């Protein structure tokens, strides 16, 4: 099939690679000409394990073509996936301007019988609005669909190649058949439903995962009060298949370009429809509080932060990515700097993105540098390699052997046995 993907972000680029690998002719339309030029020479636009290698081989073989012009991208397309960003507005609502401008571009060149599927996370009713925009300019017959994407940054390729489910929101038999055929080689259950339901499945999924995280974070806070261990609580709960082990890791709260934005957008959607989503509001509030609770732990341990030397391990919003959008680590660092602390931070991938957000941040080239003369080391991202650092050597370099582990990454007994003062979350 001739497929066009609009938007070369995580979702667009990974989906483009997937469909090209499955044997389709894929064009990826990106309005930023510089990004297209980078893609053409096989350069990655962001760090995602395995993606750059796959993209460059698919581009070399001609299976995937980066384009910056709507006419070239759309005229032949049988299926068009809209994968542009839907960033948050100040009021929490999703900003749909990129979606609508993609619709305008599609309208000029769409061919008869094409299916336009939205993969971006969008509020209920967006597919219908896109349909109207295209119909205003075009007389051809086309169908709308909603195919939300569930990939995670850091494991995007594996997630798209082995989805648990493929959600297909359609209101016509033609669109259903085309999308079922397009996904036929992929495993996972098919959930075929209407446009609006498919749109809300994505928000409900992200909001539920965020709920699990805020729930376990509150249990962690309670564990501290009653002197219990949240890791064991999570294990004891998670072994029940009705609960599940995933997303029960307590810490400094969720970040990234999805959960914070999508929980706020769902809440705002509920408000627009005069529904008071009490649970979701609490999930958002708990997440914000969790960072404050961690800051309080730092203040309690160090007293005044003015002039204190703080080493930070981790800047990305989670491991295996260079993405720092809504990263809890950066929020905490901003607070520390405001309070007069001197911060040196290390991250295996995200240092240069973090510098763009906090220009005065001192970034270390090696993890060991953050220990030099430090009053404390904070662990703010769950990179697994931090577990196997030479902590005995770190201890010798530190001014005070104090670790505040915001991700419960290290083994408590080992750290205490090494002679550290070790503080974590709910343990
Ligand atoms: C999330 C969803 O997991 C994907 O299914 C979805 O497709 C994606 O959003 C999206 O909407 O595009 P992602 O933002 O890449 O994926 O990251 P997650 O792995 O879900 O982690 C989100 C945040 O939760 C991170 O800050 C992570 O550190 C935190 N987290 C995760 C916890 O604090 N505890 C956990 O147990 C799990």
Short mmCIF file of C-alpha atoms and ligand atoms in Angstrom, two decimals:
data_model
loop_
_atom_site.label_atom_id
_atom_site.label_comp_id
_atom_site.label_asym_id
_atom_site.label_seq_id
_atom_site.Cartn_x
_atom_site.Cartn_y
_atom_site.Cartn_z
CA UNK A 1 0.00 0.00 0.00
CA UNK A 2 1.03 3.62 -0.45
CA UNK A 3 1.22 5.11 3.04
CA UNK A 4 1.93 8.68 4.05
CA UNK A 5 2.85 9.62 7.59
CA UNK A 6 2.61 13.28 8.58
CA UNK A 7 5.06 14.30 11.33
CA UNK A 8 8.50 12.84 12.09
CA UNK A 9 8.27 12.72 15.90
CA UNK A 10 8.48 9.50 17.96
CA UNK A 11 5.11 8.22 16.78
CA UNK A 12 5.48 9.26 13.13
CA UNK A 13 9.01 8.07 12.59
CA UNK A 14 8.52 4.75 14.37
CA UNK A 15 5.25 4.05 12.55
CA UNK A 16 6.89 4.96 9.24
CA UNK A 17 9.71 2.52 9.95
CA UNK A 18 7.21 -0.18 10.94
CA UNK A 19 5.05 0.08 7.82
CA UNK A 20 8.09 0.33 5.52
CA UNK A 21 9.54 -2.76 7.17
CA UNK A 22 6.24 -4.56 6.61
CA UNK A 23 6.71 -3.99 2.86
CA UNK A 24 4.66 -0.86 2.20
CA UNK A 25 5.80 2.19 0.25
CA UNK A 26 6.01 4.88 2.92
CA UNK A 27 6.43 8.61 2.57
CA UNK A 28 7.10 10.62 5.69
CA UNK A 29 6.09 14.25 5.47
CA UNK A 30 7.85 16.67 7.78
CA UNK A 31 7.43 20.42 7.34
CA UNK A 32 10.83 21.16 8.91
CA UNK A 33 13.15 20.96 5.88
CA UNK A 34 16.22 20.62 8.12
CA UNK A 35 14.76 17.48 9.70
CA UNK A 36 14.03 16.06 6.24
CA UNK A 37 17.62 16.76 5.18
CA UNK A 38 18.93 14.99 8.31
CA UNK A 39 16.67 12.00 7.68
CA UNK A 40 17.80 11.77 4.05
CA UNK A 41 21.39 11.27 5.13
CA UNK A 42 20.27 8.70 7.70
CA UNK A 43 20.77 10.90 10.78
CA UNK A 44 18.55 10.36 13.80
CA UNK A 45 16.28 13.21 14.95
CA UNK A 46 16.33 11.98 18.56
CA UNK A 47 17.74 9.11 20.57
CA UNK A 48 15.64 5.96 20.34
CA UNK A 49 17.42 2.60 20.57
CA UNK A 50 17.65 0.88 17.16
CA UNK A 51 15.55 3.43 15.28
CA UNK A 52 18.26 5.38 13.45
CA UNK A 53 19.84 2.21 12.08
CA UNK A 54 16.51 0.91 10.79
CA UNK A 55 15.44 4.28 9.35
CA UNK A 56 18.71 4.78 7.49
CA UNK A 57 18.56 1.31 5.91
CA UNK A 58 14.91 1.81 4.90
CA UNK A 59 15.73 5.20 3.39
CA UNK A 60 18.70 3.75 1.48
CA UNK A 61 16.53 0.98 0.04
CA UNK A 62 13.84 3.47 -1.01
CA UNK A 63 11.14 1.84 1.17
CA UNK A 64 10.88 5.05 3.20
CA UNK A 65 11.00 8.48 1.57
CA UNK A 66 11.30 11.69 3.62
CA UNK A 67 9.46 14.60 1.97
CA UNK A 68 8.74 18.21 2.93
CA UNK A 69 6.07 18.94 0.32
CA UNK A 70 2.36 18.12 0.75
CA UNK A 71 1.65 17.56 -2.96
CA UNK A 72 4.37 14.90 -3.34
CA UNK A 73 3.42 13.27 -0.07
CA UNK A 74 -0.36 13.07 -0.41
CA UNK A 75 -1.39 12.57 -4.07
CA UNK A 76 -0.71 8.83 -4.17
CA UNK A 77 -1.48 7.97 -0.55
CA UNK A 78 -4.07 5.26 0.13
CA UNK A 79 -3.69 5.69 3.89
CA UNK A 80 -2.58 8.94 5.53
CA UNK A 81 -1.58 8.84 9.19
CA UNK A 82 -1.58 12.15 11.05
CA UNK A 83 1.17 11.88 13.70
CA UNK A 84 1.85 15.53 14.55
CA UNK A 85 2.24 16.88 18.08
CA UNK A 86 -0.68 17.95 20.27
CA UNK A 87 1.19 19.93 22.94
CA UNK A 88 -0.63 21.34 25.98
CA UNK A 89 -2.05 24.83 25.99
CA UNK A 90 -1.75 26.95 29.13
CA UNK A 91 -5.30 25.95 30.16
CA UNK A 92 -4.47 22.22 29.88
CA UNK A 93 -6.35 21.65 26.63
CA UNK A 94 -4.57 19.94 23.75
CA UNK A 95 -3.36 22.40 21.12
CA UNK A 96 -4.73 21.01 17.86
CA UNK A 97 -3.27 23.60 15.50
CA UNK A 98 -0.79 21.14 13.94
CA UNK A 99 -3.61 18.61 13.40
CA UNK A 100 -5.76 21.19 11.65
CA UNK A 101 -2.94 22.48 9.51
CA UNK A 102 -2.19 18.88 8.44
CA UNK A 103 -5.89 18.57 7.51
CA UNK A 104 -5.64 21.72 5.35
CA UNK A 105 -2.59 20.29 3.60
CA UNK A 106 -4.25 16.92 3.03
CA UNK A 107 -7.40 18.54 1.64
CA UNK A 108 -5.59 20.00 -1.39
CA UNK A 109 -4.20 16.70 -2.66
CA UNK A 110 -6.16 13.79 -1.19
CA UNK A 111 -7.15 11.08 -3.69
CA UNK A 112 -10.45 9.30 -4.02
CA UNK A 113 -10.94 6.40 -1.58
CA UNK A 114 -8.10 7.42 0.76
CA UNK A 115 -8.31 6.75 4.51
CA UNK A 116 -7.15 9.51 6.84
CA UNK A 117 -6.22 8.04 10.24
CA UNK A 118 -5.23 10.08 13.29
CA UNK A 119 -2.48 8.52 15.41
CA UNK A 120 -1.75 11.60 17.53
CA UNK A 121 -3.45 11.71 20.94
CA UNK A 122 -6.47 13.94 20.36
CA UNK A 123 -9.63 14.89 22.23
CA UNK A 124 -12.88 13.18 21.38
CA UNK A 125 -14.46 14.62 18.27
CA UNK A 126 -11.19 15.63 16.57
CA UNK A 127 -11.51 13.11 13.71
CA UNK A 128 -14.93 14.56 12.92
CA UNK A 129 -13.49 18.11 12.92
CA UNK A 130 -10.66 17.03 10.61
CA UNK A 131 -13.19 15.46 8.25
CA UNK A 132 -15.08 18.75 8.00
CA UNK A 133 -11.88 20.73 7.28
CA UNK A 134 -10.96 18.38 4.43
CA UNK A 135 -14.50 18.37 3.05
CA UNK A 136 -14.51 22.17 2.87
CA UNK A 137 -11.73 22.08 0.28
CA UNK A 138 -12.08 18.68 -1.38
CA UNK A 139 -14.86 16.93 -3.26
CA UNK A 140 -13.24 13.48 -3.28
CA UNK A 141 -14.65 10.62 -1.23
CA UNK A 142 -12.43 9.72 1.73
CA UNK A 143 -12.86 8.02 5.11
CA UNK A 144 -11.73 9.04 8.57
CA UNK A 145 -10.21 6.71 11.17
CA UNK A 146 -8.67 6.92 14.63
CA UNK A 147 -5.70 4.60 15.29
CA UNK A 148 -4.16 5.69 18.60
CA UNK A 149 -0.55 4.68 19.22
CA UNK A 150 0.60 3.10 22.47
CA UNK A 151 4.39 3.00 22.00
CA UNK A 152 6.69 4.08 24.80
CA UNK A 153 9.82 6.14 24.28
CA UNK A 154 12.87 3.98 24.82
CA UNK A 155 11.15 0.84 23.52
CA UNK A 156 9.30 2.36 20.58
CA UNK A 157 10.37 -0.20 17.96
CA UNK A 158 9.55 -3.26 20.04
CA UNK A 159 6.23 -1.72 21.10
CA UNK A 160 5.10 -1.06 17.52
CA UNK A 161 6.28 -4.42 16.21
CA UNK A 162 4.61 -6.35 19.03
CA UNK A 163 1.57 -4.33 20.10
CA UNK A 164 -0.74 -5.77 22.79
CA UNK A 165 -3.63 -4.37 20.83
CA UNK A 166 -4.38 -2.44 17.67
CA UNK A 167 -7.24 0.01 18.14
CA UNK A 168 -9.11 0.85 14.95
CA UNK A 169 -11.78 3.52 15.22
CA UNK A 170 -13.85 3.79 12.04
CA UNK A 171 -17.33 4.58 10.84
CA UNK A 172 -17.20 2.78 7.50
CA UNK A 173 -16.63 -0.76 6.29
CA UNK A 174 -14.09 0.43 3.70
CA UNK A 175 -11.87 2.08 6.33
CA UNK A 176 -12.19 -0.97 8.58
CA UNK A 177 -11.09 -3.34 5.80
CA UNK A 178 -8.15 -1.15 4.75
CA UNK A 179 -6.82 -0.79 8.29
CA UNK A 180 -7.32 -4.44 9.21
CA UNK A 181 -5.36 -5.38 6.07
CA UNK A 182 -2.63 -2.86 6.80
CA UNK A 183 -2.03 -4.30 10.28
CA UNK A 184 -2.53 -7.97 9.32
CA UNK A 185 1.09 -9.00 9.95
CA UNK A 186 1.13 -7.58 13.46
CA UNK A 187 0.27 -9.59 16.59
CA UNK A 188 -2.12 -8.36 19.28
CA UNK A 189 -5.89 -8.16 19.62
CA UNK A 190 -7.87 -5.93 17.27
CA UNK A 191 -10.28 -3.51 18.94
CA UNK A 192 -12.58 -2.18 16.22
CA UNK A 193 -14.85 0.59 17.38
CA UNK A 194 -16.21 4.00 16.43
CA UNK A 195 -14.08 7.14 16.04
CA UNK A 196 -14.97 8.75 19.37
CA UNK A 197 -14.42 5.61 21.41
CA UNK A 198 -11.01 5.01 19.83
CA UNK A 199 -10.02 8.58 20.66
CA UNK A 200 -10.89 8.19 24.32
CA UNK A 201 -9.24 4.73 24.65
CA UNK A 202 -5.85 6.42 24.34
CA UNK A 203 -6.54 9.04 27.03
CA UNK A 204 -8.11 6.44 29.31
CA UNK A 205 -5.05 4.17 28.96
CA UNK A 206 -2.53 6.90 29.75
CA UNK A 207 -4.65 8.29 32.58
CA UNK A 208 -5.01 4.83 34.11
CA UNK A 209 -1.25 4.21 34.01
CA UNK A 210 -0.70 7.63 35.59
CA UNK A 211 -3.25 6.65 38.24
CA UNK A 212 -1.25 3.51 39.07
CA UNK A 213 1.88 5.63 39.52
CA UNK A 214 0.19 8.25 41.72
CA UNK A 215 -1.47 5.48 43.73
CA UNK A 216 1.80 3.69 44.48
CA UNK A 217 3.42 7.04 45.28
CA UNK A 218 0.76 7.70 47.90
CA UNK A 219 1.26 4.18 49.27
CA UNK A 220 4.99 4.98 49.42
CA UNK A 221 4.29 8.10 51.47
CA UNK A 222 2.11 6.06 53.79
CA UNK A 223 4.79 3.33 54.01
CA UNK A 224 7.19 5.97 55.33
CA UNK A 225 4.69 6.98 57.99
CA UNK A 226 4.08 3.40 59.13
CA UNK A 227 7.64 2.13 58.54
CA UNK A 228 6.86 -0.36 55.79
CA UNK A 229 8.57 -1.02 52.44
CA UNK A 230 6.76 0.11 49.27
CA UNK A 231 8.80 -2.11 46.93
CA UNK A 232 7.55 -5.20 48.74
CA UNK A 233 4.03 -3.78 48.85
CA UNK A 234 4.16 -3.27 45.05
CA UNK A 235 5.40 -6.84 44.59
CA UNK A 236 2.77 -8.25 46.89
CA UNK A 237 0.04 -6.33 45.06
CA UNK A 238 1.40 -6.75 41.55
CA UNK A 239 1.55 -10.53 41.62
CA UNK A 240 -2.24 -10.49 41.53
CA UNK A 241 -2.86 -10.59 37.74
CA UNK A 242 -5.91 -8.36 38.21
CA UNK A 243 -3.53 -5.63 39.42
CA UNK A 244 -0.34 -6.44 37.47
CA UNK A 245 3.27 -5.60 38.35
CA UNK A 246 3.84 -2.85 35.79
CA UNK A 247 3.76 0.85 36.66
CA UNK A 248 3.95 0.31 40.40
CA UNK A 249 7.40 1.80 40.85
CA UNK A 250 7.29 4.56 43.42
CA UNK A 251 9.43 7.65 42.95
CA UNK A 252 9.37 11.33 42.12
CA UNK A 253 6.33 11.06 39.86
CA UNK A 254 5.69 10.66 36.16
CA UNK A 255 6.98 13.07 33.52
CA UNK A 256 7.47 13.08 29.76
CA UNK A 257 5.56 14.41 26.81
CA UNK A 258 2.52 12.18 27.38
CA UNK A 259 1.23 11.51 30.91
CA UNK A 260 1.34 15.09 32.25
CA UNK A 261 -0.16 16.48 29.04
CA UNK A 262 -2.75 13.76 28.55
CA UNK A 263 -4.03 13.71 32.13
CA UNK A 264 -4.51 17.50 31.97
CA UNK A 265 -6.17 17.29 28.55
CA UNK A 266 -8.56 14.54 29.70
CA UNK A 267 -9.44 16.57 32.76
CA UNK A 268 -10.05 19.59 30.59
CA UNK A 269 -12.18 17.51 28.19
CA UNK A 270 -14.24 16.31 31.15
CA UNK A 271 -14.71 19.93 32.30
CA UNK A 272 -15.86 20.99 28.83
CA UNK A 273 -18.56 18.34 29.09
CA UNK A 274 -19.52 19.46 32.64
CA UNK A 275 -18.09 16.30 34.20
CA UNK A 276 -16.04 16.64 37.38
CA UNK A 277 -13.34 13.92 37.07
CA UNK A 278 -12.38 13.85 40.76
CA UNK A 279 -10.01 10.88 40.63
CA UNK A 280 -8.02 12.29 37.72
CA UNK A 281 -7.62 15.66 39.45
CA UNK A 282 -6.16 13.85 42.47
CA UNK A 283 -3.77 11.86 40.25
CA UNK A 284 -2.42 15.12 38.80
CA UNK A 285 -2.14 16.76 42.22
CA UNK A 286 -0.35 13.77 43.79
CA UNK A 287 2.15 13.79 40.93
CA UNK A 288 3.00 17.43 41.52
CA UNK A 289 3.23 16.89 45.28
CA UNK A 290 5.63 13.99 44.88
CA UNK A 291 8.38 16.28 43.59
CA UNK A 292 7.80 18.63 46.52
CA UNK A 293 8.02 15.72 48.95
CA UNK A 294 11.38 14.78 47.44
CA UNK A 295 12.61 18.39 47.71
CA UNK A 296 11.55 18.38 51.35
CA UNK A 297 13.68 15.28 51.93
CA UNK A 298 16.68 17.10 50.42
CA UNK A 299 16.08 20.14 52.64
CA UNK A 300 15.63 18.00 55.76
CA UNK A 301 18.86 16.13 55.06
CA UNK A 302 20.99 19.16 54.12
CA UNK A 303 19.43 22.10 55.93
CA UNK A 304 20.04 25.26 53.93
CA UNK A 305 20.83 24.51 50.30
CA UNK A 306 22.83 27.70 49.73
CA UNK A 307 26.31 26.80 48.53
CA UNK A 308 25.73 23.05 48.92
CA UNK A 309 27.34 20.88 46.28
CA UNK A 310 24.75 18.54 44.81
CA UNK A 311 25.52 15.75 42.37
CA UNK A 312 22.64 14.57 40.19
CA UNK A 313 22.39 11.28 38.31
CA UNK A 314 19.70 11.41 35.64
CA UNK A 315 18.09 14.22 33.66
CA UNK A 316 15.77 12.45 31.21
CA UNK A 317 12.12 11.93 32.19
CA UNK A 318 12.88 8.20 32.26
CA UNK A 319 15.65 5.85 31.19
CA UNK A 320 16.55 4.95 27.59
CA UNK A 321 15.68 8.33 26.16
CA UNK A 322 17.23 11.78 25.69
CA UNK A 323 13.84 13.41 26.20
CA UNK A 324 13.60 15.93 29.04
CA UNK A 325 10.07 17.20 28.43
CA UNK A 326 8.27 17.61 31.79
CA UNK A 327 11.13 15.72 33.40
CA UNK A 328 10.77 15.60 37.19
CA UNK A 329 14.59 15.74 37.35
CA UNK A 330 14.73 19.16 35.67
CA UNK A 331 11.98 20.56 37.85
CA UNK A 332 13.86 19.48 40.96
CA UNK A 333 17.16 20.87 39.65
CA UNK A 334 15.53 24.24 38.91
CA UNK A 335 14.33 24.37 42.54
CA UNK A 336 17.78 23.45 43.86
CA UNK A 337 19.44 26.18 41.79
CA UNK A 338 16.83 28.70 42.92
CA UNK A 339 17.73 27.87 46.51
CA UNK A 340 21.41 28.56 45.84
CA UNK A 341 22.76 25.00 45.52
CA UNK A 342 25.60 24.18 43.12
CA UNK A 343 24.47 21.32 40.89
CA UNK A 344 26.56 19.04 38.68
CA UNK A 345 24.55 16.48 36.73
CA UNK A 346 25.18 13.44 34.58
CA UNK A 347 22.88 11.63 32.16
CA UNK A 348 23.92 9.03 29.57
CA UNK A 349 21.84 10.66 26.81
CA UNK A 350 19.91 13.73 27.93
CA UNK A 351 22.64 16.19 29.00
CA UNK A 352 22.55 18.38 25.90
CA UNK A 353 18.74 18.60 25.88
CA UNK A 354 18.82 19.48 29.60
CA UNK A 355 21.37 22.26 28.91
CA UNK A 356 18.92 23.82 26.45
CA UNK A 357 16.34 24.08 29.26
CA UNK A 358 18.74 25.03 32.07
CA UNK A 359 21.72 26.74 30.40
CA UNK A 360 23.63 27.29 33.65
CA UNK A 361 23.51 23.60 34.59
CA UNK A 362 26.96 22.06 34.91
CA UNK A 363 26.94 18.72 33.13
CA UNK A 364 29.49 16.01 33.82
CA UNK A 365 30.98 13.83 31.08
CA UNK A 366 31.27 10.84 33.41
CA UNK A 367 29.01 9.78 36.30
CA UNK A 368 31.94 9.76 38.76
CA UNK A 369 32.39 13.55 38.37
CA UNK A 370 29.13 14.27 40.19
CA UNK A 371 30.60 12.70 43.34
CA UNK A 372 33.56 15.10 43.60
CA UNK A 373 33.26 16.85 46.96
CA UNK A 374 29.46 16.43 46.86
CA UNK A 375 27.26 16.98 49.92
CA UNK A 376 24.71 14.60 48.42
CA UNK A 377 24.00 12.60 45.25
CA UNK A 378 20.42 12.60 43.98
CA UNK A 379 19.21 9.82 41.69
CA UNK A 380 16.49 11.30 39.51
CA UNK A 381 16.20 8.98 36.47
CA UNK A 382 15.93 5.19 36.53
CA UNK A 383 18.90 4.42 34.22
CA UNK A 384 19.79 0.79 35.12
CA UNK A 385 23.53 1.46 34.68
CA UNK A 386 23.47 3.65 37.81
CA UNK A 387 23.00 0.43 39.80
CA UNK A 388 26.43 -0.90 38.86
CA UNK A 389 28.48 2.26 39.37
CA UNK A 390 31.55 1.95 41.64
CA UNK A 391 29.70 3.33 44.65
CA UNK A 392 32.61 2.49 46.96
CA UNK A 393 34.82 4.82 44.88
CA UNK A 394 32.08 7.47 44.77
CA UNK A 395 31.90 7.43 48.56
CA UNK A 396 35.58 8.28 48.90
CA UNK A 397 35.17 11.30 46.61
CA UNK A 398 32.13 12.73 48.41
CA UNK A 399 32.21 15.39 51.09
CA UNK A 400 29.32 13.62 52.84
CA UNK A 401 28.32 10.06 51.88
CA UNK A 402 24.63 10.83 51.43
CA UNK A 403 22.38 9.48 48.66
CA UNK A 404 18.80 10.46 48.00
CA UNK A 405 17.37 7.93 45.61
CA UNK A 406 14.24 9.40 44.00
CA UNK A 407 13.68 6.26 41.93
CA UNK A 408 14.30 3.47 44.45
CA UNK A 409 16.95 2.27 42.03
CA UNK A 410 19.66 1.09 44.40
CA UNK A 411 19.57 -1.76 46.88
CA UNK A 412 19.05 -0.28 50.31
CA UNK A 413 20.99 -2.95 52.24
CA UNK A 414 24.00 -2.73 49.91
CA UNK A 415 24.17 1.04 50.18
CA UNK A 416 23.92 0.98 53.98
CA UNK A 417 26.58 -1.75 54.13
CA UNK A 418 28.86 0.49 52.04
CA UNK A 419 28.49 3.10 54.74
CA UNK A 420 26.21 5.54 52.94
CA UNK A 421 23.41 7.52 54.53
CA UNK A 422 20.76 6.31 52.11
CA UNK A 423 17.27 7.81 51.75
CA UNK A 424 14.74 6.62 49.18
CA UNK A 425 10.99 6.75 48.55
CA UNK A 426 8.72 4.75 50.84
CA UNK A 427 11.31 2.25 52.02
C1 LIG B 1 3.50 6.63 27.74
C2 LIG B 1 2.71 5.31 27.68
O1 LIG B 1 3.33 4.32 28.51
C3 LIG B 1 2.62 4.79 26.24
O2 LIG B 1 1.81 3.62 26.19
C4 LIG B 1 1.99 5.89 25.37
O3 LIG B 1 1.92 5.48 24.00
C5 LIG B 1 2.85 7.15 25.48
O4 LIG B 1 2.91 7.58 26.86
C6 LIG B 1 2.21 8.22 24.62
O5 LIG B 1 1.11 8.65 24.96
O6 LIG B 1 2.76 8.55 23.56
P1 LIG B 1 6.13 7.26 27.73
O7 LIG B 1 5.69 8.68 27.99
O8 LIG B 1 7.14 7.00 26.68
O9 LIG B 1 4.85 6.34 27.36
O10 LIG B 1 6.75 6.74 29.11
P2 LIG B 1 6.36 5.68 30.23
O11 LIG B 1 7.26 4.52 30.13
O12 LIG B 1 4.92 5.41 30.25
O13 LIG B 1 6.77 6.51 31.56
C7 LIG B 1 6.13 7.74 31.88
C8 LIG B 1 6.64 8.28 33.19
O14 LIG B 1 6.19 7.49 34.27
C9 LIG B 1 8.15 8.34 33.32
O15 LIG B 1 8.52 9.57 33.91
C10 LIG B 1 8.50 7.19 34.25
O16 LIG B 1 9.67 7.41 34.99
C11 LIG B 1 7.26 7.19 35.16
N1 LIG B 1 7.00 5.88 35.80
C12 LIG B 1 6.68 4.80 35.05
C13 LIG B 1 7.02 5.78 37.18
O17 LIG B 1 7.29 6.77 37.91
N2 LIG B 1 6.74 4.58 37.78
C14 LIG B 1 6.42 3.48 37.04
O18 LIG B 1 6.15 2.41 37.64
C15 LIG B 1 6.41 3.59 35.65
#
